C-alpha positions as a LaTeX table, in Angstrom:
\begin{tabular}{lrrr}
\hline
Residue & $x$ (\AA) & $y$ (\AA) & $z$ (\AA) \\
\hline
Met1 & $-46.03$ & $-22.41$ & $-17.73$ \\
Lys2 & $-42.65$ & $-24.03$ & $-18.29$ \\
Tyr3 & $-40.91$ & $-26.08$ & $-15.64$ \\
Gly4 & $-37.73$ & $-28.14$ & $-15.35$ \\
Ile5 & $-35.85$ & $-30.17$ & $-12.75$ \\
Val6 & $-32.20$ & $-29.44$ & $-12.02$ \\
Ala7 & $-29.35$ & $-30.06$ & $-9.61$ \\
Phe8 & $-27.21$ & $-27.08$ & $-8.66$ \\
Pro9 & $-23.52$ & $-27.83$ & $-8.09$ \\
Ser10 & $-21.43$ & $-26.24$ & $-5.34$ \\
Lys11 & $-20.49$ & $-22.56$ & $-5.33$ \\
Glu12 & $-16.96$ & $-23.54$ & $-6.40$ \\
Ile13 & $-18.23$ & $-25.22$ & $-9.59$ \\
Gln14 & $-20.77$ & $-22.44$ & $-10.21$ \\
Asp15 & $-18.02$ & $-19.81$ & $-9.94$ \\
Phe16 & $-15.83$ & $-21.78$ & $-12.36$ \\
Ala17 & $-18.71$ & $-22.16$ & $-14.86$ \\
Asn18 & $-19.73$ & $-18.50$ & $-14.50$ \\
Ser19 & $-16.19$ & $-17.34$ & $-15.29$ \\
Tyr20 & $-16.94$ & $-18.56$ & $-18.84$ \\
Arg21 & $-20.72$ & $-18.12$ & $-18.92$ \\
Lys22 & $-20.59$ & $-14.35$ & $-18.39$ \\
Arg23 & $-18.72$ & $-14.08$ & $-21.71$ \\
Tyr24 & $-20.09$ & $-16.97$ & $-23.74$ \\
Asp25 & $-23.57$ & $-17.93$ & $-22.49$ \\
Thr26 & $-26.60$ & $-15.90$ & $-23.57$ \\
His27 & $-28.56$ & $-17.42$ & $-20.65$ \\
Tyr28 & $-26.06$ & $-16.27$ & $-18.02$ \\
Ala29 & $-28.51$ & $-13.85$ & $-16.35$ \\
Lys30 & $-31.49$ & $-16.21$ & $-16.67$ \\
Ile31 & $-30.38$ & $-19.25$ & $-14.66$ \\
Thr32 & $-27.63$ & $-20.39$ & $-12.29$ \\
Pro33 & $-25.19$ & $-23.06$ & $-13.56$ \\
His34 & $-26.96$ & $-26.41$ & $-13.25$ \\
Ile35 & $-27.31$ & $-30.01$ & $-14.35$ \\
Thr36 & $-30.64$ & $-30.50$ & $-16.10$ \\
Leu37 & $-32.33$ & $-33.67$ & $-14.83$ \\
Lys38 & $-35.64$ & $-33.16$ & $-16.66$ \\
Gly39 & $-35.70$ & $-30.61$ & $-19.44$ \\
Glu40 & $-38.03$ & $-27.70$ & $-20.01$ \\
Thr41 & $-41.65$ & $-28.94$ & $-20.10$ \\
Glu42 & $-44.88$ & $-27.03$ & $-20.71$ \\
Ile43 & $-47.63$ & $-27.61$ & $-18.12$ \\
Gln44 & $-50.71$ & $-25.95$ & $-16.69$ \\
Ser45 & $-50.02$ & $-24.07$ & $-13.46$ \\
Ser46 & $-52.70$ & $-26.23$ & $-11.79$ \\
Glu47 & $-50.43$ & $-29.30$ & $-12.32$ \\
Ile48 & $-47.43$ & $-27.98$ & $-10.38$ \\
Glu49 & $-48.50$ & $-29.40$ & $-6.98$ \\
Glu50 & $-49.01$ & $-32.88$ & $-8.47$ \\
Ile51 & $-45.59$ & $-32.67$ & $-10.17$ \\
Ser52 & $-44.01$ & $-31.56$ & $-6.89$ \\
Ala53 & $-45.50$ & $-34.56$ & $-5.07$ \\
Ser54 & $-44.14$ & $-36.90$ & $-7.79$ \\
Ile55 & $-40.63$ & $-35.42$ & $-7.46$ \\
Lys56 & $-40.75$ & $-35.83$ & $-3.68$ \\
Lys57 & $-41.65$ & $-39.51$ & $-4.12$ \\
Val58 & $-38.73$ & $-40.05$ & $-6.53$ \\
Cys59 & $-36.30$ & $-38.31$ & $-4.16$ \\
Glu60 & $-37.26$ & $-40.70$ & $-1.35$ \\
Gln61 & $-35.75$ & $-43.51$ & $-3.47$ \\
Phe62 & $-32.36$ & $-41.91$ & $-4.22$ \\
Asn63 & $-29.26$ & $-41.23$ & $-2.16$ \\
Pro64 & $-27.35$ & $-37.97$ & $-2.71$ \\
Leu65 & $-25.63$ & $-37.80$ & $-6.11$ \\
Thr66 & $-21.90$ & $-38.19$ & $-6.39$ \\
Ile67 & $-20.71$ & $-36.24$ & $-9.42$ \\
Ser68 & $-17.39$ & $-35.97$ & $-11.18$ \\
Ile69 & $-16.49$ & $-33.32$ & $-13.76$ \\
Ser70 & $-13.30$ & $-34.02$ & $-15.67$ \\
Lys71 & $-13.30$ & $-32.05$ & $-18.90$ \\
Ile72 & $-14.82$ & $-29.42$ & $-21.15$ \\
Ser73 & $-16.69$ & $-30.79$ & $-24.16$ \\
Ser74 & $-19.03$ & $-29.67$ & $-26.95$ \\
Phe75 & $-22.29$ & $-30.72$ & $-28.60$ \\
Ala76 & $-21.00$ & $-29.64$ & $-32.04$ \\
Pro77 & $-21.95$ & $-30.29$ & $-34.78$ \\
Val78 & $-25.50$ & $-30.80$ & $-33.39$ \\
Asn79 & $-25.35$ & $-27.36$ & $-31.78$ \\
Asn80 & $-22.66$ & $-24.90$ & $-30.78$ \\
Ala81 & $-22.87$ & $-25.39$ & $-27.02$ \\
Ile82 & $-19.80$ & $-25.97$ & $-24.84$ \\
Tyr83 & $-20.15$ & $-27.61$ & $-21.44$ \\
Leu84 & $-18.53$ & $-29.09$ & $-18.36$ \\
Lys85 & $-18.95$ & $-32.84$ & $-18.78$ \\
Val86 & $-20.55$ & $-34.54$ & $-15.77$ \\
Glu87 & $-19.62$ & $-38.23$ & $-15.79$ \\
Pro88 & $-22.81$ & $-40.26$ & $-16.41$ \\
Thr89 & $-22.85$ & $-42.53$ & $-13.36$ \\
Glu90 & $-25.40$ & $-45.30$ & $-12.99$ \\
Gln91 & $-26.96$ & $-43.41$ & $-10.07$ \\
Leu92 & $-27.35$ & $-40.20$ & $-12.10$ \\
Met93 & $-28.79$ & $-42.06$ & $-15.09$ \\
His94 & $-31.31$ & $-43.88$ & $-12.87$ \\
Leu95 & $-32.41$ & $-40.61$ & $-11.23$ \\
His96 & $-32.93$ & $-39.03$ & $-14.65$ \\
Glu97 & $-34.93$ & $-42.07$ & $-15.84$ \\
Ala98 & $-37.10$ & $-42.02$ & $-12.71$ \\
Leu99 & $-37.85$ & $-38.31$ & $-13.16$ \\
Glu100 & $-38.64$ & $-38.81$ & $-16.86$ \\
Asn101 & $-40.92$ & $-41.79$ & $-16.17$ \\
Asp102 & $-42.60$ & $-40.77$ & $-12.90$ \\
Val103 & $-43.04$ & $-37.00$ & $-13.24$ \\
Ala104 & $-45.65$ & $-35.52$ & $-15.59$ \\
Gly105 & $-44.54$ & $-33.79$ & $-18.74$ \\
Gly106 & $-43.52$ & $-34.54$ & $-22.27$ \\
Glu107 & $-40.84$ & $-36.77$ & $-23.68$ \\
Ala108 & $-37.26$ & $-35.55$ & $-23.45$ \\
Lys109 & $-36.18$ & $-33.53$ & $-26.52$ \\
Tyr110 & $-32.63$ & $-34.87$ & $-26.37$ \\
Lys111 & $-30.77$ & $-37.94$ & $-25.15$ \\
Phe112 & $-29.67$ & $-37.32$ & $-21.56$ \\
Val113 & $-26.07$ & $-36.10$ & $-21.44$ \\
Pro114 & $-25.29$ & $-34.82$ & $-17.93$ \\
His115 & $-23.52$ & $-31.49$ & $-18.23$ \\
Ile116 & $-23.25$ & $-27.86$ & $-17.11$ \\
Thr117 & $-23.47$ & $-25.45$ & $-20.05$ \\
Ile118 & $-20.77$ & $-22.77$ & $-20.14$ \\
Ala119 & $-21.25$ & $-21.39$ & $-23.69$ \\
Gln120 & $-24.12$ & $-21.38$ & $-26.19$ \\
Asp121 & $-25.76$ & $-19.52$ & $-29.08$ \\
Met122 & $-22.44$ & $-18.90$ & $-30.84$ \\
Ser123 & $-21.66$ & $-18.89$ & $-34.55$ \\
Ala124 & $-19.74$ & $-21.92$ & $-35.84$ \\
Gly125 & $-16.55$ & $-19.86$ & $-36.16$ \\
Glu126 & $-16.83$ & $-18.43$ & $-32.65$ \\
His127 & $-17.60$ & $-21.88$ & $-31.25$ \\
Asp128 & $-14.56$ & $-23.43$ & $-32.90$ \\
Asp129 & $-12.30$ & $-20.65$ & $-31.65$ \\
Val130 & $-13.61$ & $-20.70$ & $-28.05$ \\
Phe131 & $-13.76$ & $-24.51$ & $-27.83$ \\
Gly132 & $-10.25$ & $-24.74$ & $-29.24$ \\
Gln133 & $-9.06$ & $-22.69$ & $-26.27$ \\
Leu134 & $-11.27$ & $-24.21$ & $-23.55$ \\
Arg135 & $-10.84$ & $-27.91$ & $-24.31$ \\
Met136 & $-7.25$ & $-27.71$ & $-23.04$ \\
Thr137 & $-8.41$ & $-26.36$ & $-19.66$ \\
Lys138 & $-7.71$ & $-28.71$ & $-16.76$ \\
Val139 & $-10.96$ & $-29.57$ & $-14.98$ \\
Asp140 & $-11.23$ & $-31.82$ & $-11.93$ \\
Phe141 & $-14.25$ & $-31.54$ & $-9.63$ \\
Asn142 & $-15.78$ & $-34.24$ & $-7.42$ \\
Glu143 & $-18.65$ & $-33.62$ & $-5.04$ \\
Thr144 & $-21.92$ & $-34.81$ & $-3.60$ \\
Ile145 & $-25.23$ & $-33.12$ & $-4.37$ \\
Asn146 & $-27.99$ & $-33.83$ & $-1.88$ \\
Arg147 & $-30.80$ & $-31.67$ & $-3.29$ \\
Ile148 & $-32.63$ & $-31.23$ & $-6.58$ \\
His149 & $-34.92$ & $-28.36$ & $-7.53$ \\
Leu150 & $-38.17$ & $-27.82$ & $-9.39$ \\
Leu151 & $-37.85$ & $-24.58$ & $-11.37$ \\
Tyr152 & $-40.37$ & $-22.58$ & $-13.34$ \\
Gln153 & $-39.85$ & $-19.90$ & $-15.94$ \\
Leu154 & $-40.88$ & $-16.30$ & $-15.29$ \\
Glu155 & $-42.29$ & $-13.96$ & $-17.94$ \\
Asp156 & $-38.87$ & $-12.36$ & $-18.51$ \\
Gly157 & $-37.41$ & $-15.79$ & $-19.41$ \\
Ser158 & $-35.48$ & $-16.25$ & $-16.16$ \\
Trp159 & $-35.90$ & $-19.36$ & $-14.02$ \\
Thr160 & $-36.69$ & $-19.49$ & $-10.31$ \\
Val161 & $-36.99$ & $-22.29$ & $-7.75$ \\
Phe162 & $-40.50$ & $-23.47$ & $-6.95$ \\
Glu163 & $-39.42$ & $-26.15$ & $-4.48$ \\
Thr164 & $-36.28$ & $-27.94$ & $-3.29$ \\
Tyr165 & $-36.15$ & $-31.67$ & $-2.51$ \\
Arg166 & $-33.61$ & $-33.62$ & $-0.48$ \\
Leu167 & $-32.29$ & $-36.87$ & $-1.94$ \\
Arg168 & $-32.68$ & $-39.16$ & 1.02 \\
Gly169 & $-33.53$ & $-42.64$ & $-0.11$ \\
Glu170 & $-32.02$ & $-45.97$ & $-0.89$ \\
Glu171 & $-31.46$ & $-46.63$ & $-4.57$ \\
\hline
\end{tabular}
């Protein structure tokens, strides 16, 4: 089974992201807008309880996350994804590192760039056109996230929450 660890932003940010995702993101119906903290990892279903306990232990060490989103950016030319850029605070980077190091699963496929995807799986021409329009959009969100979530992938490719954890510690 595949699992991942994410933080869901507020409804306000989700609504903003979804206003673009419904047109430009092929995964729109599969998962809610999110910040990936530990990417998709393949595990045995028997390991999920052990992983859950590890996440709980990490969360006891971290205060709620303060996030800031200030612009729309792109991963081009590596891939044609467009995203809301989440500023990479020290706190967010340390939480990601702790989850990567202390929770079972493989190595990260990509360098950690905190973001919320709003468009993906586009041709180069479509990407350039859409990004050309979106990069001028004014974006200014600041909020605190006090929970992270362990998700697993269903047979239809959609993701669902296995367990939710409160960030309650002292970093």
